């Protein structure tokens, strides 16, 4: 397996990043996960825009997006696989111990992982911890994911594949690695970005392609919505068949099934929408 590091392809077994890299010591880094289909990335332009936005938000140097594109192409060419995920990681680079940034250069790693198509439906739980809709990192795709790791572990303990967070004022926000949609009286709604959720690329496409509304929603909407679904790069549109103890029999329901079809049709027609 070849990855991109320090400006070129390297074997994953021998590639080395400094143990003082701030991505490791203080989580000072950003990332993108890009789905690939038959060796081609999906929605790469949108992912690179978000990478640049996250870098600006964190005060990291602007990533060289041409290099990132070259790196993605090189890694894909070196590791053919039908369904994969490119992982682009960009960190503050190695520096002094502690939270101060030195004047060290950034580290860029592009790796490719295998992936399988997700099932059409899944179970989720809600967790009592909150997303901060007004934090310094809100809306940035940073490598500080430990809270998501903890929440996902709890979801797994409950036989679920995702955990959903509310925000500090009790509104529905997002999952550890996905955005959430609900269907009420035939209309599709998803929390606005102001709720503190990540501006998911799949979310944005689903909103554009299905006409879903961005609506401030209470947490208990999950207990009364007719249908619930998730969106993410690796799930696309995925129906929810259980939220905590509430079963949603027949998931995907008709509105979710239509959203899945619409998404698949558009995504197949245009790889860089
Ligand atoms: N929310 C969080 C916290 C995420 O990590 C992700 C995906 O990585 C998403 C939402 C979904 O975003 P996207 O559709 O761009 O994959």
CSV table of C-alpha atoms and ligand atoms in Angstrom, one decimal:
chain,number,residue,atom,x,y,z
A,1,UNK,CA,0.0,0.0,0.0
A,2,UNK,CA,1.4,3.4,-1.1
A,3,UNK,CA,0.6,6.6,0.7
A,4,UNK,CA,1.5,10.2,-0.1
A,5,UNK,CA,3.8,11.9,2.4
A,6,UNK,CA,6.5,14.6,2.1
A,7,UNK,CA,5.7,15.4,-1.5
A,8,UNK,CA,5.8,11.8,-2.9
A,9,UNK,CA,4.5,8.2,-2.7
A,10,UNK,CA,5.9,6.0,0.1
A,11,UNK,CA,5.3,2.5,1.3
A,12,UNK,CA,2.8,2.7,4.2
A,13,UNK,CA,5.0,0.3,6.3
A,14,UNK,CA,8.1,2.5,6.2
A,15,UNK,CA,6.5,6.0,6.0
A,16,UNK,CA,7.3,8.1,9.1
A,17,UNK,CA,5.8,11.2,10.7
A,18,UNK,CA,7.5,12.9,13.6
A,19,UNK,CA,6.4,11.8,17.1
A,20,UNK,CA,6.3,15.5,17.9
A,21,UNK,CA,3.8,16.2,15.1
A,22,UNK,CA,1.1,18.4,16.5
A,23,UNK,CA,-1.5,16.3,14.9
A,24,UNK,CA,-0.4,13.6,17.3
A,25,UNK,CA,0.4,15.6,20.4
A,26,UNK,CA,-2.4,18.1,20.5
A,27,UNK,CA,-4.8,17.1,17.7
A,28,UNK,CA,-3.8,20.2,15.7
A,29,UNK,CA,-4.9,19.0,12.3
A,30,UNK,CA,-7.7,18.8,9.8
A,31,UNK,CA,-8.9,16.0,7.5
A,32,UNK,CA,-11.2,14.9,4.8
A,33,UNK,CA,-12.6,11.5,3.9
A,34,UNK,CA,-13.4,11.3,0.2
A,35,UNK,CA,-15.3,8.4,-1.3
A,36,UNK,CA,-13.8,6.8,-4.4
A,37,UNK,CA,-15.6,4.8,-7.0
A,38,UNK,CA,-13.7,2.8,-9.6
A,39,UNK,CA,-10.5,4.7,-8.9
A,40,UNK,CA,-12.1,8.2,-9.1
A,41,UNK,CA,-12.9,10.5,-6.2
A,42,UNK,CA,-16.4,11.8,-5.6
A,43,UNK,CA,-17.0,15.5,-4.9
A,44,UNK,CA,-13.3,16.2,-4.6
A,45,UNK,CA,-13.7,20.0,-5.3
A,46,UNK,CA,-16.2,20.3,-2.4
A,47,UNK,CA,-13.9,18.3,-0.1
A,48,UNK,CA,-10.9,20.5,-1.0
A,49,UNK,CA,-13.0,23.7,-0.4
A,50,UNK,CA,-13.8,22.4,3.1
A,51,UNK,CA,-10.2,21.4,3.7
A,52,UNK,CA,-9.2,25.0,2.9
A,53,UNK,CA,-12.0,26.4,5.1
A,54,UNK,CA,-11.0,24.1,8.0
A,55,UNK,CA,-7.3,25.2,7.6
A,56,UNK,CA,-8.3,28.9,7.8
A,57,UNK,CA,-10.5,28.2,10.8
A,58,UNK,CA,-7.7,26.5,12.6
A,59,UNK,CA,-5.1,29.1,11.5
A,60,UNK,CA,-3.0,26.5,9.7
A,61,UNK,CA,-1.1,27.4,6.6
A,62,UNK,CA,-3.3,27.2,3.4
A,63,UNK,CA,-2.9,23.7,2.0
A,64,UNK,CA,-1.6,23.5,-1.6
A,65,UNK,CA,-4.7,22.2,-3.1
A,66,UNK,CA,-3.0,21.3,-6.4
A,67,UNK,CA,-0.6,19.1,-4.5
A,68,UNK,CA,-3.5,17.5,-2.7
A,69,UNK,CA,-5.2,16.7,-6.0
A,70,UNK,CA,-1.9,15.3,-7.4
A,71,UNK,CA,-1.5,13.3,-4.2
A,72,UNK,CA,-5.0,11.8,-4.5
A,73,UNK,CA,-4.5,10.9,-8.1
A,74,UNK,CA,-1.2,9.3,-7.4
A,75,UNK,CA,-2.4,7.3,-4.4
A,76,UNK,CA,-5.5,6.1,-6.4
A,77,UNK,CA,-3.3,5.0,-9.3
A,78,UNK,CA,-0.9,3.2,-7.0
A,79,UNK,CA,-3.6,1.3,-5.1
A,80,UNK,CA,-6.5,0.2,-7.4
A,81,UNK,CA,-9.7,-0.8,-5.6
A,82,UNK,CA,-13.3,-0.6,-6.7
A,83,UNK,CA,-14.7,1.2,-3.6
A,84,UNK,CA,-12.4,3.1,-1.4
A,85,UNK,CA,-11.9,6.1,0.8
A,86,UNK,CA,-9.2,8.6,0.5
A,87,UNK,CA,-8.1,10.0,3.8
A,88,UNK,CA,-6.4,13.4,3.5
A,89,UNK,CA,-4.8,14.5,6.8
A,90,UNK,CA,-3.1,17.9,7.1
A,91,UNK,CA,-1.5,18.8,10.4
A,92,UNK,CA,0.5,21.7,12.0
A,93,UNK,CA,3.6,19.5,11.6
A,94,UNK,CA,6.2,18.7,14.2
A,95,UNK,CA,6.9,21.3,16.8
A,96,UNK,CA,7.6,22.0,20.4
A,97,UNK,CA,5.7,20.0,23.1
A,98,UNK,CA,2.8,22.0,24.3
A,99,UNK,CA,0.1,23.9,22.5
A,100,UNK,CA,2.2,26.8,21.1
A,101,UNK,CA,2.8,26.5,17.3
A,102,UNK,CA,6.3,26.8,16.2
A,103,UNK,CA,7.2,27.9,12.7
A,104,UNK,CA,7.4,24.3,11.5
A,105,UNK,CA,5.9,23.3,8.1
A,106,UNK,CA,2.7,21.3,7.9
A,107,UNK,CA,2.4,17.6,7.3
A,108,UNK,CA,0.2,16.2,4.5
A,109,UNK,CA,-0.6,12.6,4.4
A,110,UNK,CA,-3.0,11.0,1.8
A,111,UNK,CA,-3.9,7.4,2.3
A,112,UNK,CA,-6.5,5.1,0.8
A,113,UNK,CA,-8.6,2.6,2.6
A,114,UNK,CA,-10.9,-0.1,1.4
A,115,UNK,CA,-14.6,0.3,2.1
A,116,UNK,CA,-17.8,-1.6,1.5
A,117,UNK,CA,-21.3,-0.3,0.6
A,118,UNK,CA,-23.3,0.4,3.8
A,119,UNK,CA,-26.6,-1.4,4.4
A,120,UNK,CA,-29.7,0.4,3.5
A,121,UNK,CA,-30.8,0.9,7.2
A,122,UNK,CA,-29.2,1.1,10.6
A,123,UNK,CA,-29.8,1.7,14.3
A,124,UNK,CA,-28.7,4.8,16.2
A,125,UNK,CA,-28.6,6.0,19.8
A,126,UNK,CA,-28.7,9.5,21.2
A,127,UNK,CA,-26.0,10.5,23.7
A,128,UNK,CA,-26.3,12.9,26.7
A,129,UNK,CA,-23.2,14.8,25.6
A,130,UNK,CA,-23.5,18.0,23.6
A,131,UNK,CA,-22.0,19.6,20.6
A,132,UNK,CA,-21.0,23.2,21.3
A,133,UNK,CA,-22.6,25.3,18.6
A,134,UNK,CA,-20.4,28.3,19.5
A,135,UNK,CA,-16.9,26.7,20.0
A,136,UNK,CA,-13.7,27.7,18.3
A,137,UNK,CA,-13.7,24.4,16.3
A,138,UNK,CA,-17.4,24.3,15.5
A,139,UNK,CA,-18.0,23.4,11.9
A,140,UNK,CA,-14.3,22.6,11.3
A,141,UNK,CA,-13.3,19.1,10.3
A,142,UNK,CA,-10.4,18.7,12.7
A,143,UNK,CA,-8.5,15.6,13.8
A,144,UNK,CA,-9.8,16.2,17.4
A,145,UNK,CA,-12.3,13.3,17.2
A,146,UNK,CA,-11.9,11.7,20.6
A,147,UNK,CA,-15.4,12.7,21.7
A,148,UNK,CA,-16.8,11.0,18.6
A,149,UNK,CA,-14.7,7.9,19.4
A,150,UNK,CA,-16.3,7.7,22.8
A,151,UNK,CA,-19.8,8.2,21.5
A,152,UNK,CA,-19.4,5.7,18.8
A,153,UNK,CA,-18.1,3.1,21.3
A,154,UNK,CA,-21.3,3.6,23.3
A,155,UNK,CA,-23.4,3.2,20.1
A,156,UNK,CA,-21.6,-0.1,19.4
A,157,UNK,CA,-22.4,-1.3,22.9
A,158,UNK,CA,-26.1,-0.7,22.1
A,159,UNK,CA,-25.9,-2.5,18.8
A,160,UNK,CA,-26.1,0.8,16.9
A,161,UNK,CA,-23.8,2.2,14.2
A,162,UNK,CA,-24.1,5.9,15.0
A,163,UNK,CA,-24.6,8.2,18.0
A,164,UNK,CA,-26.5,11.5,17.7
A,165,UNK,CA,-25.7,14.6,19.6
A,166,UNK,CA,-27.9,17.6,20.6
A,167,UNK,CA,-26.3,21.0,21.1
A,168,UNK,CA,-26.0,23.1,24.2
A,169,UNK,CA,-29.5,24.4,23.9
A,170,UNK,CA,-31.1,21.0,23.4
A,171,UNK,CA,-31.6,21.1,19.7
A,172,UNK,CA,-30.8,18.2,17.4
A,173,UNK,CA,-27.3,18.5,15.9
A,174,UNK,CA,-25.6,15.6,14.1
A,175,UNK,CA,-23.9,12.2,14.5
A,176,UNK,CA,-20.3,11.3,15.2
A,177,UNK,CA,-19.6,11.1,11.5
A,178,UNK,CA,-22.9,11.9,9.8
A,179,UNK,CA,-25.7,14.5,9.5
A,180,UNK,CA,-29.3,13.7,10.4
A,181,UNK,CA,-32.5,14.2,8.6
A,182,UNK,CA,-36.1,13.7,9.7
A,183,UNK,CA,-39.4,13.4,7.7
A,184,UNK,CA,-42.4,15.2,9.2
A,185,UNK,CA,-45.7,15.1,7.3
A,186,UNK,CA,-43.9,14.1,4.1
A,187,UNK,CA,-41.4,17.0,4.3
A,188,UNK,CA,-37.7,16.5,4.9
A,189,UNK,CA,-35.9,18.6,7.5
A,190,UNK,CA,-32.3,18.7,8.7
A,191,UNK,CA,-30.7,20.9,11.4
A,192,UNK,CA,-29.1,24.1,10.2
A,193,UNK,CA,-25.3,24.5,10.3
A,194,UNK,CA,-25.9,27.1,13.1
A,195,UNK,CA,-26.9,24.1,15.3
A,196,UNK,CA,-23.2,23.3,15.4
A,197,UNK,CA,-23.1,20.4,12.9
A,198,UNK,CA,-20.5,19.9,10.3
A,199,UNK,CA,-21.5,21.3,6.9
A,200,UNK,CA,-21.5,17.8,5.5
A,201,UNK,CA,-21.0,17.5,1.8
A,202,UNK,CA,-23.6,14.7,1.5
A,203,UNK,CA,-25.9,16.8,3.5
A,204,UNK,CA,-25.5,19.8,1.2
A,205,UNK,CA,-26.1,17.6,-1.9
A,206,UNK,CA,-29.1,16.0,-0.3
A,207,UNK,CA,-30.6,19.4,0.5
A,208,UNK,CA,-30.0,20.6,-3.0
A,209,UNK,CA,-31.3,17.5,-4.7
A,210,UNK,CA,-34.3,16.7,-2.5
A,211,UNK,CA,-35.3,20.3,-1.5
A,212,UNK,CA,-35.0,19.4,2.2
A,213,UNK,CA,-35.6,22.3,4.6
A,214,UNK,CA,-33.0,23.4,7.2
A,215,UNK,CA,-35.0,23.6,10.4
A,216,UNK,CA,-34.1,24.1,14.0
A,217,UNK,CA,-35.4,20.9,15.6
A,218,UNK,CA,-35.9,19.7,19.2
A,219,UNK,CA,-34.2,16.4,20.2
A,220,UNK,CA,-37.6,14.7,20.8
A,221,UNK,CA,-38.4,15.1,17.1
A,222,UNK,CA,-36.6,11.7,16.9
A,223,UNK,CA,-39.3,10.1,18.9
A,224,UNK,CA,-42.1,11.3,16.6
A,225,UNK,CA,-40.6,11.7,13.1
A,226,UNK,CA,-42.2,9.5,10.5
A,227,UNK,CA,-38.8,8.7,9.1
A,228,UNK,CA,-35.2,9.4,10.0
A,229,UNK,CA,-32.1,9.1,7.9
A,230,UNK,CA,-28.4,9.9,8.0
A,231,UNK,CA,-26.1,11.3,5.3
A,232,UNK,CA,-22.3,11.0,5.1
A,233,UNK,CA,-19.6,10.4,2.6
A,234,UNK,CA,-19.4,6.7,3.6
A,235,UNK,CA,-23.1,6.1,4.2
A,236,UNK,CA,-24.5,8.2,1.3
A,237,UNK,CA,-28.2,8.3,2.4
A,238,UNK,CA,-28.9,5.7,5.0
A,239,UNK,CA,-32.3,5.0,6.6
A,240,UNK,CA,-32.6,4.7,10.4
A,241,UNK,CA,-34.6,1.7,11.6
A,242,UNK,CA,-34.2,2.3,15.4
A,243,UNK,CA,-33.5,5.4,17.5
A,244,UNK,CA,-32.7,4.4,21.1
A,245,UNK,CA,-35.7,2.1,22.0
A,246,UNK,CA,-38.0,3.4,19.2
A,247,UNK,CA,-38.3,1.1,16.3
A,248,UNK,CA,-39.1,2.5,12.9
A,249,UNK,CA,-40.5,-0.5,11.1
A,250,UNK,CA,-40.2,-0.7,7.3
A,251,UNK,CA,-37.2,1.6,7.1
A,252,UNK,CA,-36.4,2.9,4.6
A,253,UNK,CA,-39.8,4.5,4.4
A,254,UNK,CA,-41.1,6.0,1.2
A,255,UNK,CA,-39.6,9.5,1.5
A,256,UNK,CA,-36.2,8.1,2.5
A,257,UNK,CA,-36.3,5.6,-0.3
A,258,UNK,CA,-37.0,8.3,-2.8
A,259,UNK,CA,-34.1,10.5,-1.3
A,260,UNK,CA,-31.8,7.5,-1.7
A,261,UNK,CA,-32.8,7.0,-5.3
A,262,UNK,CA,-32.4,10.7,-6.1
A,263,UNK,CA,-29.0,10.8,-4.5
A,264,UNK,CA,-27.8,7.7,-6.3
A,265,UNK,CA,-29.0,9.0,-9.7
A,266,UNK,CA,-27.4,12.5,-9.3
A,267,UNK,CA,-24.1,11.1,-7.8
A,268,UNK,CA,-23.7,8.6,-10.6
A,269,UNK,CA,-24.4,11.2,-13.2
A,270,UNK,CA,-21.8,13.7,-11.9
A,271,UNK,CA,-18.7,12.6,-9.9
A,272,UNK,CA,-17.8,16.2,-9.0
A,273,UNK,CA,-21.1,17.9,-8.3
B,1,LIG,N1,-20.6,15.3,10.8
B,1,LIG,C1,-19.4,14.9,11.2
B,1,LIG,C2,-19.0,15.2,12.6
B,1,LIG,C3,-18.6,14.2,10.3
B,1,LIG,O1,-17.4,13.8,10.8
B,1,LIG,C4,-19.0,13.9,9.0
B,1,LIG,C5,-18.2,13.1,8.1
B,1,LIG,O2,-17.1,12.9,8.2
B,1,LIG,C6,-20.3,14.3,8.7
B,1,LIG,C7,-21.0,15.0,9.6
B,1,LIG,C8,-20.8,14.1,7.3
B,1,LIG,O3,-20.1,14.9,6.3
B,1,LIG,P1,-19.8,14.4,4.8
B,1,LIG,O4,-21.2,14.2,4.2
B,1,LIG,O5,-19.1,15.5,4.2
B,1,LIG,O6,-19.0,13.2,4.9
